mmCIF file of C-alpha atoms and ligand atoms in Angstrom:
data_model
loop_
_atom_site.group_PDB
_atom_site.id
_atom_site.type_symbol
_atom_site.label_atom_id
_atom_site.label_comp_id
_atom_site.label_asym_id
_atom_site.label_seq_id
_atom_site.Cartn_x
_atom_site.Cartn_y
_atom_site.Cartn_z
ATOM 1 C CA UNK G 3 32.806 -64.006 54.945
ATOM 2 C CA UNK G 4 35.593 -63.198 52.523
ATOM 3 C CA UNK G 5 38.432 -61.323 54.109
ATOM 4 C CA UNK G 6 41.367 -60.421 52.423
ATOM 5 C CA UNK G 7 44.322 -58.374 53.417
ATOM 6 C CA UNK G 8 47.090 -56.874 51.271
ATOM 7 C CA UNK G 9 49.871 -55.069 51.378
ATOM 8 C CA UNK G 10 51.501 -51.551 49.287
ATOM 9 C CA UNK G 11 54.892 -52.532 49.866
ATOM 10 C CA UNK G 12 56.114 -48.837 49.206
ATOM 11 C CA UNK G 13 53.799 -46.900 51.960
ATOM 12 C CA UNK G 14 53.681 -50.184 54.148
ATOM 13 C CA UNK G 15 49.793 -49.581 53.849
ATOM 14 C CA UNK G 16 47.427 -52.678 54.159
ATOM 15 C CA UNK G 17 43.582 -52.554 52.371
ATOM 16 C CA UNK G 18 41.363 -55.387 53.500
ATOM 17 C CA UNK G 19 38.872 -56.776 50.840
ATOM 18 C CA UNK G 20 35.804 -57.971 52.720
ATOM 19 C CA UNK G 21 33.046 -59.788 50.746
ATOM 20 C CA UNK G 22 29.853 -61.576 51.364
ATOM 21 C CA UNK G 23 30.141 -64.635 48.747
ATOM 22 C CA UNK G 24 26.037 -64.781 48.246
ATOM 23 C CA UNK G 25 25.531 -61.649 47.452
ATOM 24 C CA UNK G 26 28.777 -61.606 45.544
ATOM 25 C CA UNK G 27 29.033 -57.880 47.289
ATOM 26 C CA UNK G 28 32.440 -56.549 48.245
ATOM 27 C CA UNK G 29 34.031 -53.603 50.321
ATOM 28 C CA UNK G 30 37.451 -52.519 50.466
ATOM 29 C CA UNK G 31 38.624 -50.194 53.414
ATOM 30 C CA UNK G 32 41.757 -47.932 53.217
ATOM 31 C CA UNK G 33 43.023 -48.343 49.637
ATOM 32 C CA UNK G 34 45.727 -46.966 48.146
ATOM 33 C CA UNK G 35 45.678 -45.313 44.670
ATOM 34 C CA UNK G 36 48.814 -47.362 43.005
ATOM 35 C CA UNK G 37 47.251 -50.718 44.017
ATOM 36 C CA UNK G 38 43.461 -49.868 42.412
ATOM 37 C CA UNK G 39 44.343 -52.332 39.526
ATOM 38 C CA UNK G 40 45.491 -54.932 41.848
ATOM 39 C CA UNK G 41 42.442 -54.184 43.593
ATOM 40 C CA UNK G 42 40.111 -54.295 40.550
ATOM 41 C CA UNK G 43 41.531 -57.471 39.446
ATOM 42 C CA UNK G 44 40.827 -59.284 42.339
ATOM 43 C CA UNK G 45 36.867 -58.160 42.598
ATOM 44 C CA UNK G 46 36.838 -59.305 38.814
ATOM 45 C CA UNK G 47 38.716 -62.669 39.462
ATOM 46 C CA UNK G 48 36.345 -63.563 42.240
ATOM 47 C CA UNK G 49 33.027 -61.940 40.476
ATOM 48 C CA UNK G 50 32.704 -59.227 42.998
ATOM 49 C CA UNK G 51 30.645 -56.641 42.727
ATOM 50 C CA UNK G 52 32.340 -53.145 45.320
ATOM 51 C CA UNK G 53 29.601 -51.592 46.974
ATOM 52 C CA UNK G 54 31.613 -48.875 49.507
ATOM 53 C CA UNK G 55 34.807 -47.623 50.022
ATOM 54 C CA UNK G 56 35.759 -47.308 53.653
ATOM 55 C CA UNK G 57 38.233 -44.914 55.136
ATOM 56 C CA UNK G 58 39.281 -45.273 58.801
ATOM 57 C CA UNK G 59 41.000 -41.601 58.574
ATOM 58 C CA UNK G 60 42.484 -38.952 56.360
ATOM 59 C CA UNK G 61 45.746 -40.869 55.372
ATOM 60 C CA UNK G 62 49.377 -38.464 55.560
ATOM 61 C CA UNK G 63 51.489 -41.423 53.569
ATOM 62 C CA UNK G 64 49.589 -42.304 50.522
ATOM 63 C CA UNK G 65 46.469 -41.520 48.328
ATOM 64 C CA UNK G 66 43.492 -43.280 48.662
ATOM 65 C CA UNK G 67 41.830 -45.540 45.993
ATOM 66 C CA UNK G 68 38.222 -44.452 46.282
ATOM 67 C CA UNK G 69 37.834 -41.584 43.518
ATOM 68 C CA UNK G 70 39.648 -44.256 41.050
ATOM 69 C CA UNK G 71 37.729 -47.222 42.237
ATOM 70 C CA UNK G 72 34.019 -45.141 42.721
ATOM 71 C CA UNK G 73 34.582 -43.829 38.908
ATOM 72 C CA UNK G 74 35.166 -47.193 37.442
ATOM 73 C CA UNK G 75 32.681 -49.159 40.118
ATOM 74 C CA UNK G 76 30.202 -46.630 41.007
ATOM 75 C CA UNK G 77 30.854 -48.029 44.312
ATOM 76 C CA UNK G 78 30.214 -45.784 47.149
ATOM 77 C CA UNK G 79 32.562 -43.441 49.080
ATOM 78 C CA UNK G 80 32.567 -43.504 52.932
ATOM 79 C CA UNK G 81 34.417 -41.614 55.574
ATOM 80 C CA UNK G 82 34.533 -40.770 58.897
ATOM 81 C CA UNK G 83 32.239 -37.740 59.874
ATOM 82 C CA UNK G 84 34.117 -34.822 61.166
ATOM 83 C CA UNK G 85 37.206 -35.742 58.593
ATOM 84 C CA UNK G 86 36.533 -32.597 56.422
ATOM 85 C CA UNK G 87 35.703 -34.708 53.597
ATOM 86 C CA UNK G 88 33.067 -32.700 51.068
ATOM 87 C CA UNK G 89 33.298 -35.546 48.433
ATOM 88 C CA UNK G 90 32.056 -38.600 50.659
ATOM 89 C CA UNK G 91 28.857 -40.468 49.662
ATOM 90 C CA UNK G 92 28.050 -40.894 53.346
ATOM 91 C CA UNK G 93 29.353 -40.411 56.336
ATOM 92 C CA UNK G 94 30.093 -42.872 59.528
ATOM 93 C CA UNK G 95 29.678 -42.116 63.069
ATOM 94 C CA UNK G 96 30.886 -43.599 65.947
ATOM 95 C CA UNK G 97 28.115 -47.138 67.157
ATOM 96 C CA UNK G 98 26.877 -47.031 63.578
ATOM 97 C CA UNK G 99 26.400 -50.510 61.429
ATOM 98 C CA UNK G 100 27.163 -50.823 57.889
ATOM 99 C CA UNK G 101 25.259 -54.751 57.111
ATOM 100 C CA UNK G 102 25.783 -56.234 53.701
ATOM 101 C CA UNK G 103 24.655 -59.519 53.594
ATOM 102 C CA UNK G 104 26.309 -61.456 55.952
ATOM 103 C CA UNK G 105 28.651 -58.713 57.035
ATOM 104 C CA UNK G 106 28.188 -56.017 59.962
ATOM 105 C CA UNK G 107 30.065 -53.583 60.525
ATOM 106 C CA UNK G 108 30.406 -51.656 63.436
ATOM 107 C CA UNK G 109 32.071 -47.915 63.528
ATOM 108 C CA UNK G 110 34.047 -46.664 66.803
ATOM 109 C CA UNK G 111 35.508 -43.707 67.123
ATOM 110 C CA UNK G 112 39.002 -43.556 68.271
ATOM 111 C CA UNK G 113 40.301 -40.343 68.170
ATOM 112 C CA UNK G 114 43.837 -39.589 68.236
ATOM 113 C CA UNK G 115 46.158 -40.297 65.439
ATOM 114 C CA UNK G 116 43.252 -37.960 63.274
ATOM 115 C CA UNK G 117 40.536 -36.467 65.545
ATOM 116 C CA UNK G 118 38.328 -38.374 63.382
ATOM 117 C CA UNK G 119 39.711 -41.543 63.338
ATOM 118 C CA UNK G 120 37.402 -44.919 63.143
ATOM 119 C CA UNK G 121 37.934 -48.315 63.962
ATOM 120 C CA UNK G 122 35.950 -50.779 62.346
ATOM 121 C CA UNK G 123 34.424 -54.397 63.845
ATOM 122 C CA UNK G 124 33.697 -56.901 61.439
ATOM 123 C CA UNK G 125 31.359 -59.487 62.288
ATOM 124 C CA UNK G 126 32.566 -58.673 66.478
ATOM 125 C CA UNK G 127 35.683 -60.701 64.976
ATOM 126 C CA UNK G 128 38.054 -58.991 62.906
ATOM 127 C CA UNK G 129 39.163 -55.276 64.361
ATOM 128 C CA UNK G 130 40.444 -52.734 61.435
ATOM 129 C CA UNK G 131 42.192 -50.506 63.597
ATOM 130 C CA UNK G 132 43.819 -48.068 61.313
ATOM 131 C CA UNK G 133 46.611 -46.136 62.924
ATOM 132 C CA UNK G 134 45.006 -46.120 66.335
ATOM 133 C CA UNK G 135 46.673 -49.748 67.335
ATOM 134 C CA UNK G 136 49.029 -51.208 65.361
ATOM 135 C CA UNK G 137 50.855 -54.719 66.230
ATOM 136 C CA UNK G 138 53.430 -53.703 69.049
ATOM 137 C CA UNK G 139 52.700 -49.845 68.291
ATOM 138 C CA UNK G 140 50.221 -46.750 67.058
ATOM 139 C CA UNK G 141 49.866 -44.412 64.981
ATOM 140 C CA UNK G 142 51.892 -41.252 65.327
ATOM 141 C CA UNK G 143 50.236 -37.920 66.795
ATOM 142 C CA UNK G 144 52.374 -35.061 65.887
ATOM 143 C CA UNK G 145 50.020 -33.784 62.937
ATOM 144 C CA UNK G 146 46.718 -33.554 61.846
ATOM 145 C CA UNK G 147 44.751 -32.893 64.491
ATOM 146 C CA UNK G 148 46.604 -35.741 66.648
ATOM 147 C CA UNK G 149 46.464 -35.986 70.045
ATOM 148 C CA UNK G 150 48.518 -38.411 72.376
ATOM 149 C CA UNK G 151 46.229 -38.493 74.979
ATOM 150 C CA UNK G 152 42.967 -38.703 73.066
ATOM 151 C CA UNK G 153 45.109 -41.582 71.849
ATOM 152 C CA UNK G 154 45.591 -43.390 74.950
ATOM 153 C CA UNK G 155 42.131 -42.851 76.031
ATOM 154 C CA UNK G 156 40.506 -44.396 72.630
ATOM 155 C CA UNK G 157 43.124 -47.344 72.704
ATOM 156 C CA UNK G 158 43.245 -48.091 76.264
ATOM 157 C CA UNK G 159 38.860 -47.425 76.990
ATOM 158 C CA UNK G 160 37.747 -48.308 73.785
ATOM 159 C CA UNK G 161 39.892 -51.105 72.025
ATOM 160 C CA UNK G 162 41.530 -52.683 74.930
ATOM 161 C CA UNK G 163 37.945 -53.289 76.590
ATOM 162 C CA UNK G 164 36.864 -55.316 74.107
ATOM 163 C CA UNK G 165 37.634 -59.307 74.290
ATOM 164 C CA UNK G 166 41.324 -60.639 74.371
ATOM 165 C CA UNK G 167 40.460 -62.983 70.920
ATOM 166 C CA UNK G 168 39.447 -60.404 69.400
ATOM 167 C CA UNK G 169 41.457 -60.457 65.660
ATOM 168 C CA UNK G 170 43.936 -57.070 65.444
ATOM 169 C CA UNK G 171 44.310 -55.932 61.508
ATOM 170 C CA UNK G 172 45.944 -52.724 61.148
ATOM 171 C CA UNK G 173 46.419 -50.051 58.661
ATOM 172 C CA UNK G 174 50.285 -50.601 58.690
ATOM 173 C CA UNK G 175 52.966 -52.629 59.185
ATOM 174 C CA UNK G 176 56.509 -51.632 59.298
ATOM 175 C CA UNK G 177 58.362 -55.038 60.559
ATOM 176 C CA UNK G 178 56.469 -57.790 58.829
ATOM 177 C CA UNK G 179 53.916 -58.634 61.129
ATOM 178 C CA UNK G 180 49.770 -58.663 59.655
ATOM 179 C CA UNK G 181 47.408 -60.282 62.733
ATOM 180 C CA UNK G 182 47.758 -59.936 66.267
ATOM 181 C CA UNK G 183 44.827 -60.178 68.904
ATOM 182 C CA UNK G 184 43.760 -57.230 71.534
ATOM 183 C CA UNK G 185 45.083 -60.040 74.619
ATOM 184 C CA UNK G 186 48.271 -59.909 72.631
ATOM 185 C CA UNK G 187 47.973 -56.295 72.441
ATOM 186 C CA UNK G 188 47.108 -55.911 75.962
ATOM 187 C CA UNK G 189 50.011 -57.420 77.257
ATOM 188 C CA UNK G 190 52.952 -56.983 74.667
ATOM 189 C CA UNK G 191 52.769 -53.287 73.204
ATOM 190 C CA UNK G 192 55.824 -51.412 74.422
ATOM 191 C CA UNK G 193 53.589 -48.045 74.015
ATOM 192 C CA UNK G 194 51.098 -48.801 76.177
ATOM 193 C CA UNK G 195 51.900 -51.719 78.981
ATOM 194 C CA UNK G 196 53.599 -49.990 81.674
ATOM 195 C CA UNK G 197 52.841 -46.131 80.810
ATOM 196 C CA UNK G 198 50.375 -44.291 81.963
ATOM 197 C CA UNK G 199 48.591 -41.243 80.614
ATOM 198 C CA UNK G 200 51.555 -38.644 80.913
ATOM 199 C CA UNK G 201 53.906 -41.048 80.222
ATOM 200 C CA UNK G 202 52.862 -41.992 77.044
ATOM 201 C CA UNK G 203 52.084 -38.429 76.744
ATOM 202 C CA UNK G 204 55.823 -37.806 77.076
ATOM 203 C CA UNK G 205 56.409 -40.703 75.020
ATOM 204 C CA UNK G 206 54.955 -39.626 72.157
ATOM 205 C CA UNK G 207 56.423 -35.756 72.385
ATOM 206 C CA UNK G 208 60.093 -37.408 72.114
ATOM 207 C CA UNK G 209 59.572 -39.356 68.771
ATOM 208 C CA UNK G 210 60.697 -37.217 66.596
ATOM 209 C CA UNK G 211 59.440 -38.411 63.748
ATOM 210 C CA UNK G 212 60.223 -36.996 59.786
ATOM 211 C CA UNK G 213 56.934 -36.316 58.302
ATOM 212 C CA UNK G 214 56.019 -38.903 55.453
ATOM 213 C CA UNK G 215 57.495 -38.166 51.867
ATOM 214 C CA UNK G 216 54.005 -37.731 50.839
ATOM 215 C CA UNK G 217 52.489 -35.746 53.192
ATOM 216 C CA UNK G 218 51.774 -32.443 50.988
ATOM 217 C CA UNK G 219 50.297 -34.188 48.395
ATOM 218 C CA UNK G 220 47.694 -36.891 50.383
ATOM 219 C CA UNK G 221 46.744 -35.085 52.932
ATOM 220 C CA UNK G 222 45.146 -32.299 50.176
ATOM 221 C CA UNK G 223 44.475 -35.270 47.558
ATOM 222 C CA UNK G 224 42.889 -37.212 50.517
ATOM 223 C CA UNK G 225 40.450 -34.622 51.262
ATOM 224 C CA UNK G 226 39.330 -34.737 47.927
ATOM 225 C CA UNK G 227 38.466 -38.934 47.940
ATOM 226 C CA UNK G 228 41.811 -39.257 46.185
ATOM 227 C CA UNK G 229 41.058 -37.364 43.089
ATOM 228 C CA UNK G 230 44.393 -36.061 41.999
ATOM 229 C CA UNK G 231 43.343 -33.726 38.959
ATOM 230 C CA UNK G 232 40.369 -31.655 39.844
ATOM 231 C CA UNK G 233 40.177 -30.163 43.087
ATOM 232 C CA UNK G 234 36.747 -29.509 42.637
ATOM 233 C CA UNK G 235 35.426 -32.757 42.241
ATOM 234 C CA UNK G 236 32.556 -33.238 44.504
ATOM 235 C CA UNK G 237 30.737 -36.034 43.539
HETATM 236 FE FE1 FE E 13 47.569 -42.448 59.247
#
C-alpha cells in the first residue's frame, strides 16, 4: 500500500493519498480545493489512476477537492450517508468496506463533531479519524449538528476499543504533530483521560471557540461536493 499524507498549510487540513501500486488505483480522502493541482500532480507523477473521493464529514474550514478532481478524473464522489449531500456518487455507512486491490476500507460511524461523521480503517492499520480524534484533541462540537456527548461516546466506545498500535491520522493538525497511535491516545489526550461524560460535556460548552473564517462559504460549497459556481450541480 501507498499512503501518503499532506498538509494545506492555510486550513491546517491533511488529505491522505492511498494507492494500490498493481492496480496503479488511487483514493484521496478529505481534499481541499486549493491543493487539487498538488494533488493531480502527484497521481500523474506516480501513474495513478483516482478512483473515489472520500469525505469523513461536511468540512466548516475549507472546500473540498472532489467536484474539481471528479470533473478532471471522473473519479468517484463518496460521502457519509446522512451528510445531506445530493451530489455524492455513493454513499458510506457505518461497517461498510470499500476494497480496491489490496486496500480495504472499513467505514465507522462516529458521530459528534458532524452527526454524520466517519472514521475510516485502512487495511485494520492506519485510522483516518477526521475531526473525531485528533493527536492530543477533537474536533469541536458547537455547530453543525455537533454533539459533545455523541462525541465522547464514538471516541471513547468506538475508537478507543480498538488496538493500542493502531496508526492515528487525523484530519488536522494545529501544533505540528501528523501520527500518533490509539495507546498514545488512550493515555495522553487532555480531553478525554480523566473526564468523564459530563465533564467533557462541560468541557466542551466552555471553549469558546470563533467560528472558522470560512465557515459561510464551505459549509454551503461542501454540500454541493465543492462545486463553487453552480449550486445546482448534481452530478
Ligand atoms: Fe471538521
Amino acid at each position: 500500500m501507498l499512503f501518503r499524507q499532506m498538509l494545506d498549510r492555510q486550513t491546517s487540513t491533511y488529505t491522505y493519498l492511498i494507492a494500490d501500486l498493481e492496480q496503479k488505483a488511487a483514493i484521496l480522502v478529505d481534499p481541499v480545493l486549493e491543493q487539487v493541482e498538488r494533488d493531480l500532480k502527484q497521481l500523474a507523477e506516480l501513474e495513478l489512476t483516482l478512483r473515489y473521493c472520500i469525505e469523513t464529514h461536511i468540512h466548516a474550514d475549507h472546500i473540498t477537492g472532489t467536484a474539481k478532481l471528479r470533473a478532471v478524473t471522473q473519479c468517484q464522489g463518496i460521502v457519509p450517508v446522512g451528510a445531506g449531500v445530493d451530489c455524492a456518487d455513493r454513499f458510506i455507512q457505518d461497517c461498510e468496506h470499500l476494497s480496491m486491490g489490496s486496500i480495504e476500507i472499513k467505514a465507522i460511524a462516529t458521530p459528534g463533531h458532524t452527526d454524520s461523521h466517519m472514521v475510516y480503517l485502512v487495511n485494520n492499520t492506519h485510522l483516518l479519524t477526521g475531526d473525531a480524534l485528533l493527536i492530543r484533541g477533537c474536533g469541536r462540537t458547537d455547530f453543525q449538528s455537533g454533539d459533545a456527548g455523541i462525541l465522547f461516546d464514538s471516541v471513547t466506545q468506538r475508537l478507543f476499543t480498538l488496538k493500542d498500535e493502531m496508526l492515528v491520522y487525523p484530519a488536522h493538525d494545529y501544533r505540528g504533530f501528523s501520527v500518533s497511535t490509539i495507546g498514545e491516545e488512550k493515555r495522553f489526550n487532555p480531553r478525554f483521560v480523566g473526564r468523564d461524560r459530563q465533564q467533557f460535556i462541560e468541557f466542551m460548552a466552555e471553549l469558546n471557540l470563533p467560528d472558522p473564517q470560512k465557515i459561510a462559504e464551505a459549509v454551503p460549497a461542501n454540500e454541493r461536493c465543492g462545486n463553487i459556481s453552480t449550486p445546482d450541480y448534481t452530478i
